[in-house]
């Protein structure tokens, strides 16, 4: 059952994933359902700026991926379990829900749709596929395995394809370092780091792939490769933006795409 949160217009609640894990979410706005899927180190709270802008046209549902915020963390981890989490949230959001995933959240959203999750449309901002970063990410995994999460986090943040330019652990907002163990989950979602073309060929929803014009060249190449691998995708570059995209720049692009997709479906 939902319960009203402290912030006006926002309702907080929980759903139970297939393996029994409680998944916390928050909902705000009115209109067609839209689920926000956070990237590495992200939580539902981190999506409020973007969600607040989109709430003018959509019923936005943002959730804490397992191991983060108010959600549980049943072990052992498996990407399939994260897909089940997302399916539970989509079921709560409502039929025909669209997905927006940022960073690794975009890769997770696409993997879920490839696995059979029915959604209205998908938008993804810079899923961090990168062959060049494979060795760095392997080292991140090793540090996590030997119980050095802060060292793993610092190394992860040095990868612009995964996190965007930051100042390391000391520059993070409070509480983020506690999520370092979930980097292993993001690494699992990304697999070997290459764009999974055979998997993505099963994604038949309309997809918008977005990148920033000021992001690294490798990030932009990955976005183009991703777009080409999807049966029904288009690509958009936001001039001057980086991996830390400005919500007020991104929101109207998502709104236009999702509104256009819904109108197309309703007219069919």
PDB file of C-alpha atoms in Angstrom:
ATOM      1  CA  UNK A   1       0.000   0.000   0.000  1.00  0.00           C
ATOM      2  CA  UNK A   2       1.196   3.526  -0.797  1.00  0.00           C
ATOM      3  CA  UNK A   3       1.903   6.068   1.894  1.00  0.00           C
ATOM      4  CA  UNK A   4       2.193   9.813   1.444  1.00  0.00           C
ATOM      5  CA  UNK A   5       5.741  11.128   1.708  1.00  0.00           C
ATOM      6  CA  UNK A   6       6.878  14.427   3.205  1.00  0.00           C
ATOM      7  CA  UNK A   7       7.170  16.115  -0.185  1.00  0.00           C
ATOM      8  CA  UNK A   8       3.889  17.501  -1.580  1.00  0.00           C
ATOM      9  CA  UNK A   9       2.648  15.626  -4.628  1.00  0.00           C
ATOM     10  CA  UNK A  10       4.948  12.644  -4.119  1.00  0.00           C
ATOM     11  CA  UNK A  11       3.670   9.273  -2.941  1.00  0.00           C
ATOM     12  CA  UNK A  12       6.024   6.584  -1.652  1.00  0.00           C
ATOM     13  CA  UNK A  13       5.421   2.858  -1.598  1.00  0.00           C
ATOM     14  CA  UNK A  14       6.908  -0.594  -2.089  1.00  0.00           C
ATOM     15  CA  UNK A  15       6.330  -3.526  -4.384  1.00  0.00           C
ATOM     16  CA  UNK A  16       7.603  -7.072  -3.907  1.00  0.00           C
ATOM     17  CA  UNK A  17       9.807  -8.575  -6.581  1.00  0.00           C
ATOM     18  CA  UNK A  18       9.452 -12.197  -7.641  1.00  0.00           C
ATOM     19  CA  UNK A  19      12.178 -13.391  -5.254  1.00  0.00           C
ATOM     20  CA  UNK A  20      10.568 -11.583  -2.312  1.00  0.00           C
ATOM     21  CA  UNK A  21      12.806  -8.507  -2.358  1.00  0.00           C
ATOM     22  CA  UNK A  22      10.990  -5.289  -1.379  1.00  0.00           C
ATOM     23  CA  UNK A  23      11.529  -2.551  -3.966  1.00  0.00           C
ATOM     24  CA  UNK A  24      10.902   1.034  -2.849  1.00  0.00           C
ATOM     25  CA  UNK A  25       9.480   3.557  -5.272  1.00  0.00           C
ATOM     26  CA  UNK A  26       7.995   7.033  -5.410  1.00  0.00           C
ATOM     27  CA  UNK A  27       5.329   8.341  -7.742  1.00  0.00           C
ATOM     28  CA  UNK A  28       4.378  11.870  -8.732  1.00  0.00           C
ATOM     29  CA  UNK A  29       2.489  13.611 -11.516  1.00  0.00           C
ATOM     30  CA  UNK A  30      -0.554  12.678 -13.572  1.00  0.00           C
ATOM     31  CA  UNK A  31      -0.795  11.140 -17.032  1.00  0.00           C
ATOM     32  CA  UNK A  32       0.612   8.136 -18.897  1.00  0.00           C
ATOM     33  CA  UNK A  33       2.978   6.058 -16.726  1.00  0.00           C
ATOM     34  CA  UNK A  34       6.742   6.527 -17.040  1.00  0.00           C
ATOM     35  CA  UNK A  35       9.308   4.560 -15.014  1.00  0.00           C
ATOM     36  CA  UNK A  36      12.748   6.062 -14.343  1.00  0.00           C
ATOM     37  CA  UNK A  37      15.626   3.548 -14.079  1.00  0.00           C
ATOM     38  CA  UNK A  38      18.711   4.961 -12.373  1.00  0.00           C
ATOM     39  CA  UNK A  39      22.292   4.321 -13.382  1.00  0.00           C
ATOM     40  CA  UNK A  40      25.295   3.385 -11.255  1.00  0.00           C
ATOM     41  CA  UNK A  41      25.121   4.821  -7.722  1.00  0.00           C
ATOM     42  CA  UNK A  42      21.709   6.310  -8.479  1.00  0.00           C
ATOM     43  CA  UNK A  43      18.520   6.214  -6.418  1.00  0.00           C
ATOM     44  CA  UNK A  44      14.946   7.364  -6.874  1.00  0.00           C
ATOM     45  CA  UNK A  45      15.801  10.601  -5.076  1.00  0.00           C
ATOM     46  CA  UNK A  46      18.443  11.405  -7.667  1.00  0.00           C
ATOM     47  CA  UNK A  47      15.821  11.463 -10.410  1.00  0.00           C
ATOM     48  CA  UNK A  48      13.514  13.992  -8.779  1.00  0.00           C
ATOM     49  CA  UNK A  49      14.697  17.011 -10.752  1.00  0.00           C
ATOM     50  CA  UNK A  50      14.046  15.298 -14.087  1.00  0.00           C
ATOM     51  CA  UNK A  51      10.957  13.521 -12.775  1.00  0.00           C
ATOM     52  CA  UNK A  52       9.488  16.774 -11.523  1.00  0.00           C
ATOM     53  CA  UNK A  53       9.735  18.284 -14.990  1.00  0.00           C
ATOM     54  CA  UNK A  54       8.228  15.217 -16.651  1.00  0.00           C
ATOM     55  CA  UNK A  55       5.436  15.055 -14.059  1.00  0.00           C
ATOM     56  CA  UNK A  56       3.693  17.881 -15.903  1.00  0.00           C
ATOM     57  CA  UNK A  57       2.701  15.330 -18.560  1.00  0.00           C
ATOM     58  CA  UNK A  58       3.321  11.887 -17.051  1.00  0.00           C
ATOM     59  CA  UNK A  59       2.732   9.807 -13.949  1.00  0.00           C
ATOM     60  CA  UNK A  60       6.394   9.326 -13.046  1.00  0.00           C
ATOM     61  CA  UNK A  61       7.518   6.327 -11.001  1.00  0.00           C
ATOM     62  CA  UNK A  62      11.143   6.309  -9.820  1.00  0.00           C
ATOM     63  CA  UNK A  63      12.484   3.396  -7.799  1.00  0.00           C
ATOM     64  CA  UNK A  64      15.513   2.335  -5.803  1.00  0.00           C
ATOM     65  CA  UNK A  65      17.236  -0.520  -7.572  1.00  0.00           C
ATOM     66  CA  UNK A  66      18.016  -3.450  -5.265  1.00  0.00           C
ATOM     67  CA  UNK A  67      20.706  -2.724  -2.687  1.00  0.00           C
ATOM     68  CA  UNK A  68      19.980   1.018  -2.756  1.00  0.00           C
ATOM     69  CA  UNK A  69      17.888   3.411  -0.717  1.00  0.00           C
ATOM     70  CA  UNK A  70      14.780   1.783   0.687  1.00  0.00           C
ATOM     71  CA  UNK A  71      14.967  -1.414  -1.378  1.00  0.00           C
ATOM     72  CA  UNK A  72      16.123  -4.825  -0.191  1.00  0.00           C
ATOM     73  CA  UNK A  73      19.082  -6.787  -1.495  1.00  0.00           C
ATOM     74  CA  UNK A  74      18.393 -10.517  -1.641  1.00  0.00           C
ATOM     75  CA  UNK A  75      21.507 -12.523  -2.536  1.00  0.00           C
ATOM     76  CA  UNK A  76      22.904 -13.884  -4.725  1.00  0.00           C
ATOM     77  CA  UNK A  77      22.657 -11.083  -7.246  1.00  0.00           C
ATOM     78  CA  UNK A  78      21.593 -11.863 -10.811  1.00  0.00           C
ATOM     79  CA  UNK A  79      20.677  -9.580 -13.687  1.00  0.00           C
ATOM     80  CA  UNK A  80      17.518 -11.639 -14.103  1.00  0.00           C
ATOM     81  CA  UNK A  81      16.465 -10.634 -10.594  1.00  0.00           C
ATOM     82  CA  UNK A  82      16.942  -6.955 -11.437  1.00  0.00           C
ATOM     83  CA  UNK A  83      14.760  -7.472 -14.492  1.00  0.00           C
ATOM     84  CA  UNK A  84      12.104  -8.986 -12.214  1.00  0.00           C
ATOM     85  CA  UNK A  85      12.388  -5.921  -9.966  1.00  0.00           C
ATOM     86  CA  UNK A  86      11.744  -3.641 -12.922  1.00  0.00           C
ATOM     87  CA  UNK A  87       8.832  -5.802 -14.048  1.00  0.00           C
ATOM     88  CA  UNK A  88       7.249  -5.436 -10.601  1.00  0.00           C
ATOM     89  CA  UNK A  89       7.633  -1.654 -10.734  1.00  0.00           C
ATOM     90  CA  UNK A  90       6.182  -1.504 -14.255  1.00  0.00           C
ATOM     91  CA  UNK A  91       3.231  -3.565 -13.027  1.00  0.00           C
ATOM     92  CA  UNK A  92       2.680  -0.996 -10.274  1.00  0.00           C
ATOM     93  CA  UNK A  93       3.105   1.954 -12.657  1.00  0.00           C
ATOM     94  CA  UNK A  94       0.394   0.764 -15.028  1.00  0.00           C
ATOM     95  CA  UNK A  95      -0.199  -0.811 -18.418  1.00  0.00           C
ATOM     96  CA  UNK A  96       1.760   0.631 -21.306  1.00  0.00           C
ATOM     97  CA  UNK A  97       4.372   2.272 -19.058  1.00  0.00           C
ATOM     98  CA  UNK A  98       7.360   3.763 -20.844  1.00  0.00           C
ATOM     99  CA  UNK A  99      10.916   3.480 -19.519  1.00  0.00           C
ATOM    100  CA  UNK A 100      13.709   6.017 -19.253  1.00  0.00           C
ATOM    101  CA  UNK A 101      17.099   4.664 -18.194  1.00  0.00           C
ATOM    102  CA  UNK A 102      20.204   6.688 -17.500  1.00  0.00           C
ATOM    103  CA  UNK A 103      23.660   5.148 -17.836  1.00  0.00           C
ATOM    104  CA  UNK A 104      23.568   1.527 -16.754  1.00  0.00           C
ATOM    105  CA  UNK A 105      19.865   1.992 -16.107  1.00  0.00           C
ATOM    106  CA  UNK A 106      19.406   2.317 -19.865  1.00  0.00           C
ATOM    107  CA  UNK A 107      21.226  -0.972 -20.437  1.00  0.00           C
ATOM    108  CA  UNK A 108      19.056  -2.630 -17.782  1.00  0.00           C
ATOM    109  CA  UNK A 109      15.851  -1.259 -19.312  1.00  0.00           C
ATOM    110  CA  UNK A 110      16.786  -2.591 -22.747  1.00  0.00           C
ATOM    111  CA  UNK A 111      17.769  -5.982 -21.319  1.00  0.00           C
ATOM    112  CA  UNK A 112      14.387  -6.191 -19.590  1.00  0.00           C
ATOM    113  CA  UNK A 113      12.493  -5.443 -22.798  1.00  0.00           C
ATOM    114  CA  UNK A 114      14.641  -7.971 -24.681  1.00  0.00           C
ATOM    115  CA  UNK A 115      13.664 -10.521 -22.017  1.00  0.00           C
ATOM    116  CA  UNK A 116       9.994  -9.932 -22.740  1.00  0.00           C
ATOM    117  CA  UNK A 117       8.915  -7.033 -20.512  1.00  0.00           C
ATOM    118  CA  UNK A 118       6.086  -5.236 -22.315  1.00  0.00           C
ATOM    119  CA  UNK A 119       6.423  -1.456 -22.312  1.00  0.00           C
ATOM    120  CA  UNK A 120       5.218   1.460 -24.368  1.00  0.00           C
ATOM    121  CA  UNK A 121       8.621   2.820 -25.381  1.00  0.00           C
ATOM    122  CA  UNK A 122      12.184   3.147 -24.079  1.00  0.00           C
ATOM    123  CA  UNK A 123      14.544   6.103 -23.876  1.00  0.00           C
ATOM    124  CA  UNK A 124      18.163   5.643 -22.823  1.00  0.00           C
ATOM    125  CA  UNK A 125      20.816   8.231 -22.054  1.00  0.00           C
ATOM    126  CA  UNK A 126      24.386   7.064 -22.670  1.00  0.00           C
ATOM    127  CA  UNK A 127      24.366   3.390 -21.637  1.00  0.00           C
ATOM    128  CA  UNK A 128      28.096   3.025 -20.845  1.00  0.00           C
ATOM    129  CA  UNK A 129      29.095   0.286 -23.267  1.00  0.00           C
ATOM    130  CA  UNK A 130      32.853   0.519 -23.713  1.00  0.00           C
ATOM    131  CA  UNK A 131      35.417  -2.032 -24.852  1.00  0.00           C
ATOM    132  CA  UNK A 132      38.159   0.478 -24.009  1.00  0.00           C
ATOM    133  CA  UNK A 133      37.101   0.499 -20.346  1.00  0.00           C
ATOM    134  CA  UNK A 134      36.963  -3.297 -20.022  1.00  0.00           C
ATOM    135  CA  UNK A 135      40.246  -3.625 -18.103  1.00  0.00           C
ATOM    136  CA  UNK A 136      39.412  -0.774 -15.729  1.00  0.00           C
ATOM    137  CA  UNK A 137      36.034  -2.343 -14.972  1.00  0.00           C
ATOM    138  CA  UNK A 138      37.657  -5.739 -14.420  1.00  0.00           C
ATOM    139  CA  UNK A 139      39.882  -4.087 -11.825  1.00  0.00           C
ATOM    140  CA  UNK A 140      36.816  -2.518 -10.198  1.00  0.00           C
ATOM    141  CA  UNK A 141      35.327  -6.003  -9.912  1.00  0.00           C
ATOM    142  CA  UNK A 142      38.523  -7.369  -8.364  1.00  0.00           C
ATOM    143  CA  UNK A 143      38.562  -4.602  -5.740  1.00  0.00           C
ATOM    144  CA  UNK A 144      34.952  -5.333  -4.859  1.00  0.00           C
ATOM    145  CA  UNK A 145      35.705  -9.052  -4.583  1.00  0.00           C
ATOM    146  CA  UNK A 146      38.538  -8.452  -2.102  1.00  0.00           C
ATOM    147  CA  UNK A 147      36.445  -6.149   0.081  1.00  0.00           C
ATOM    148  CA  UNK A 148      37.776  -2.746  -0.980  1.00  0.00           C
ATOM    149  CA  UNK A 149      34.576  -0.955  -2.077  1.00  0.00           C
ATOM    150  CA  UNK A 150      35.889   2.595  -1.673  1.00  0.00           C
ATOM    151  CA  UNK A 151      38.949   1.855  -3.813  1.00  0.00           C
ATOM    152  CA  UNK A 152      36.641   0.267  -6.385  1.00  0.00           C
ATOM    153  CA  UNK A 153      34.424   3.330  -6.307  1.00  0.00           C
ATOM    154  CA  UNK A 154      37.349   5.689  -6.831  1.00  0.00           C
ATOM    155  CA  UNK A 155      38.541   3.662  -9.820  1.00  0.00           C
ATOM    156  CA  UNK A 156      35.042   3.492 -11.265  1.00  0.00           C
ATOM    157  CA  UNK A 157      34.626   7.257 -11.032  1.00  0.00           C
ATOM    158  CA  UNK A 158      37.803   7.720 -13.054  1.00  0.00           C
ATOM    159  CA  UNK A 159      36.026   6.169 -16.046  1.00  0.00           C
ATOM    160  CA  UNK A 160      34.227   9.000 -17.919  1.00  0.00           C
ATOM    161  CA  UNK A 161      32.216   6.503 -19.987  1.00  0.00           C
ATOM    162  CA  UNK A 162      30.667   5.080 -16.839  1.00  0.00           C
ATOM    163  CA  UNK A 163      30.284   8.041 -14.563  1.00  0.00           C
ATOM    164  CA  UNK A 164      31.180  11.324 -16.195  1.00  0.00           C
ATOM    165  CA  UNK A 165      33.899  13.637 -14.840  1.00  0.00           C
ATOM    166  CA  UNK A 166      33.873  13.750 -11.030  1.00  0.00           C
ATOM    167  CA  UNK A 167      36.336  14.440  -8.284  1.00  0.00           C
ATOM    168  CA  UNK A 168      36.527  10.942  -6.860  1.00  0.00           C
ATOM    169  CA  UNK A 169      35.086   9.597  -3.627  1.00  0.00           C
ATOM    170  CA  UNK A 170      35.751  12.815  -1.695  1.00  0.00           C
ATOM    171  CA  UNK A 171      33.557  14.760  -4.129  1.00  0.00           C
ATOM    172  CA  UNK A 172      30.501  12.544  -3.819  1.00  0.00           C
ATOM    173  CA  UNK A 173      27.260  13.578  -2.140  1.00  0.00           C
ATOM    174  CA  UNK A 174      26.717  12.052   1.313  1.00  0.00           C
ATOM    175  CA  UNK A 175      25.594   8.430   1.341  1.00  0.00           C
ATOM    176  CA  UNK A 176      26.768   7.513  -2.151  1.00  0.00           C
ATOM    177  CA  UNK A 177      29.906   5.722  -0.934  1.00  0.00           C
ATOM    178  CA  UNK A 178      27.597   3.298   0.889  1.00  0.00           C
ATOM    179  CA  UNK A 179      26.334   2.143  -2.519  1.00  0.00           C
ATOM    180  CA  UNK A 180      29.789   1.099  -3.745  1.00  0.00           C
ATOM    181  CA  UNK A 181      28.963  -2.613  -3.437  1.00  0.00           C
ATOM    182  CA  UNK A 182      26.197  -2.188  -6.057  1.00  0.00           C
ATOM    183  CA  UNK A 183      28.825  -1.382  -8.701  1.00  0.00           C
ATOM    184  CA  UNK A 184      29.146  -5.156  -9.065  1.00  0.00           C
ATOM    185  CA  UNK A 185      25.520  -5.206 -10.178  1.00  0.00           C
ATOM    186  CA  UNK A 186      26.128  -2.574 -12.826  1.00  0.00           C
ATOM    187  CA  UNK A 187      29.162  -4.454 -14.102  1.00  0.00           C
ATOM    188  CA  UNK A 188      27.007  -7.582 -14.428  1.00  0.00           C
ATOM    189  CA  UNK A 189      24.385  -5.656 -16.413  1.00  0.00           C
ATOM    190  CA  UNK A 190      27.070  -4.440 -18.840  1.00  0.00           C
ATOM    191  CA  UNK A 191      28.611  -7.890 -19.344  1.00  0.00           C
ATOM    192  CA  UNK A 192      31.801  -7.689 -21.393  1.00  0.00           C
ATOM    193  CA  UNK A 193      31.152  -4.026 -22.154  1.00  0.00           C
ATOM    194  CA  UNK A 194      30.288  -4.442 -25.824  1.00  0.00           C
ATOM    195  CA  UNK A 195      26.903  -3.526 -27.259  1.00  0.00           C
ATOM    196  CA  UNK A 196      24.945  -6.834 -27.065  1.00  0.00           C
ATOM    197  CA  UNK A 197      23.663  -6.786 -30.627  1.00  0.00           C
ATOM    198  CA  UNK A 198      22.045 -10.246 -30.616  1.00  0.00           C
ATOM    199  CA  UNK A 199      20.179  -9.453 -27.403  1.00  0.00           C
ATOM    200  CA  UNK A 200      19.045  -6.037 -28.611  1.00  0.00           C
ATOM    201  CA  UNK A 201      17.661  -7.495 -31.842  1.00  0.00           C
ATOM    202  CA  UNK A 202      14.791  -8.760 -29.651  1.00  0.00           C
ATOM    203  CA  UNK A 203      13.814  -5.245 -28.562  1.00  0.00           C
ATOM    204  CA  UNK A 204      10.812  -4.321 -30.697  1.00  0.00           C
ATOM    205  CA  UNK A 205       9.632  -1.305 -28.715  1.00  0.00           C
ATOM    206  CA  UNK A 206      10.424   2.127 -30.089  1.00  0.00           C
ATOM    207  CA  UNK A 207      13.672   3.395 -28.572  1.00  0.00           C
ATOM    208  CA  UNK A 208      15.309   6.807 -28.326  1.00  0.00           C
ATOM    209  CA  UNK A 209      19.073   6.729 -27.693  1.00  0.00           C
ATOM    210  CA  UNK A 210      20.454  10.047 -26.452  1.00  0.00           C
ATOM    211  CA  UNK A 211      24.001  11.229 -25.864  1.00  0.00           C
ATOM    212  CA  UNK A 212      25.732  14.485 -25.011  1.00  0.00           C
ATOM    213  CA  UNK A 213      27.663  16.471 -27.583  1.00  0.00           C
ATOM    214  CA  UNK A 214      30.428  17.150 -25.036  1.00  0.00           C
ATOM    215  CA  UNK A 215      30.707  13.528 -23.884  1.00  0.00           C
ATOM    216  CA  UNK A 216      33.805  11.443 -24.749  1.00  0.00           C
ATOM    217  CA  UNK A 217      34.093  10.212 -28.329  1.00  0.00           C
ATOM    218  CA  UNK A 218      33.873   6.595 -27.196  1.00  0.00           C
ATOM    219  CA  UNK A 219      30.581   7.266 -25.433  1.00  0.00           C
ATOM    220  CA  UNK A 220      29.099   8.806 -28.571  1.00  0.00           C
ATOM    221  CA  UNK A 221      30.337   5.927 -30.747  1.00  0.00           C
ATOM    222  CA  UNK A 222      28.672   3.489 -28.379  1.00  0.00           C
ATOM    223  CA  UNK A 223      25.381   5.396 -28.663  1.00  0.00           C
ATOM    224  CA  UNK A 224      25.490   5.164 -32.450  1.00  0.00           C
ATOM    225  CA  UNK A 225      26.360   1.457 -32.337  1.00  0.00           C
ATOM    226  CA  UNK A 226      23.516   0.883 -29.896  1.00  0.00           C
ATOM    227  CA  UNK A 227      21.061   2.724 -32.130  1.00  0.00           C
ATOM    228  CA  UNK A 228      22.085   0.659 -35.154  1.00  0.00           C
ATOM    229  CA  UNK A 229      21.616  -2.594 -33.198  1.00  0.00           C
ATOM    230  CA  UNK A 230      18.015  -1.822 -32.253  1.00  0.00           C
ATOM    231  CA  UNK A 231      15.213  -2.618 -34.734  1.00  0.00           C
ATOM    232  CA  UNK A 232      13.195   0.551 -34.064  1.00  0.00           C
ATOM    233  CA  UNK A 233      15.534   3.204 -32.720  1.00  0.00           C
ATOM    234  CA  UNK A 234      16.496   6.774 -33.375  1.00  0.00           C
ATOM    235  CA  UNK A 235      19.449   8.768 -32.081  1.00  0.00           C
ATOM    236  CA  UNK A 236      19.654  12.273 -30.659  1.00  0.00           C
ATOM    237  CA  UNK A 237      22.669  14.289 -29.517  1.00  0.00           C
ATOM    238  CA  UNK A 238      22.177  17.101 -27.007  1.00  0.00           C
ATOM    239  CA  UNK A 239      24.591  19.913 -27.812  1.00  0.00           C
ATOM    240  CA  UNK A 240      26.955  20.827 -24.995  1.00  0.00           C
ATOM    241  CA  UNK A 241      25.798  18.084 -22.631  1.00  0.00           C
ATOM    242  CA  UNK A 242      27.955  15.493 -20.867  1.00  0.00           C
ATOM    243  CA  UNK A 243      27.124  12.306 -18.968  1.00  0.00           C
ATOM    244  CA  UNK A 244      25.802  14.609 -16.215  1.00  0.00           C
ATOM    245  CA  UNK A 245      22.967  15.817 -18.438  1.00  0.00           C
ATOM    246  CA  UNK A 246      20.946  18.854 -17.385  1.00  0.00           C
ATOM    247  CA  UNK A 247      17.351  17.832 -16.568  1.00  0.00           C
ATOM    248  CA  UNK A 248      15.844  20.944 -18.162  1.00  0.00           C
ATOM    249  CA  UNK A 249      17.607  20.099 -21.444  1.00  0.00           C
ATOM    250  CA  UNK A 250      16.689  16.418 -21.430  1.00  0.00           C
ATOM    251  CA  UNK A 251      13.077  16.649 -20.247  1.00  0.00           C
ATOM    252  CA  UNK A 252      11.521  18.234 -23.368  1.00  0.00           C
ATOM    253  CA  UNK A 253      13.333  15.735 -25.621  1.00  0.00           C
ATOM    254  CA  UNK A 254      11.922  12.815 -23.654  1.00  0.00           C
ATOM    255  CA  UNK A 255       8.489  14.415 -23.508  1.00  0.00           C
ATOM    256  CA  UNK A 256       8.354  14.889 -27.280  1.00  0.00           C
ATOM    257  CA  UNK A 257       9.483  11.316 -27.987  1.00  0.00           C
ATOM    258  CA  UNK A 258       7.153   9.663 -25.501  1.00  0.00           C
ATOM    259  CA  UNK A 259       4.165  11.771 -26.513  1.00  0.00           C
ATOM    260  CA  UNK A 260       4.789  11.067 -30.192  1.00  0.00           C
ATOM    261  CA  UNK A 261       5.089   7.332 -29.496  1.00  0.00           C
ATOM    262  CA  UNK A 262       1.862   7.246 -27.509  1.00  0.00           C
ATOM    263  CA  UNK A 263      -0.008   9.120 -30.246  1.00  0.00           C
ATOM    264  CA  UNK A 264       1.338   6.690 -32.839  1.00  0.00           C
ATOM    265  CA  UNK A 265       0.203   3.674 -30.805  1.00  0.00           C
ATOM    266  CA  UNK A 266      -3.253   5.144 -30.191  1.00  0.00           C
ATOM    267  CA  UNK A 267      -3.689   5.923 -33.891  1.00  0.00           C
ATOM    268  CA  UNK A 268      -2.703   2.402 -34.969  1.00  0.00           C
TER     269      UNK A 268
END
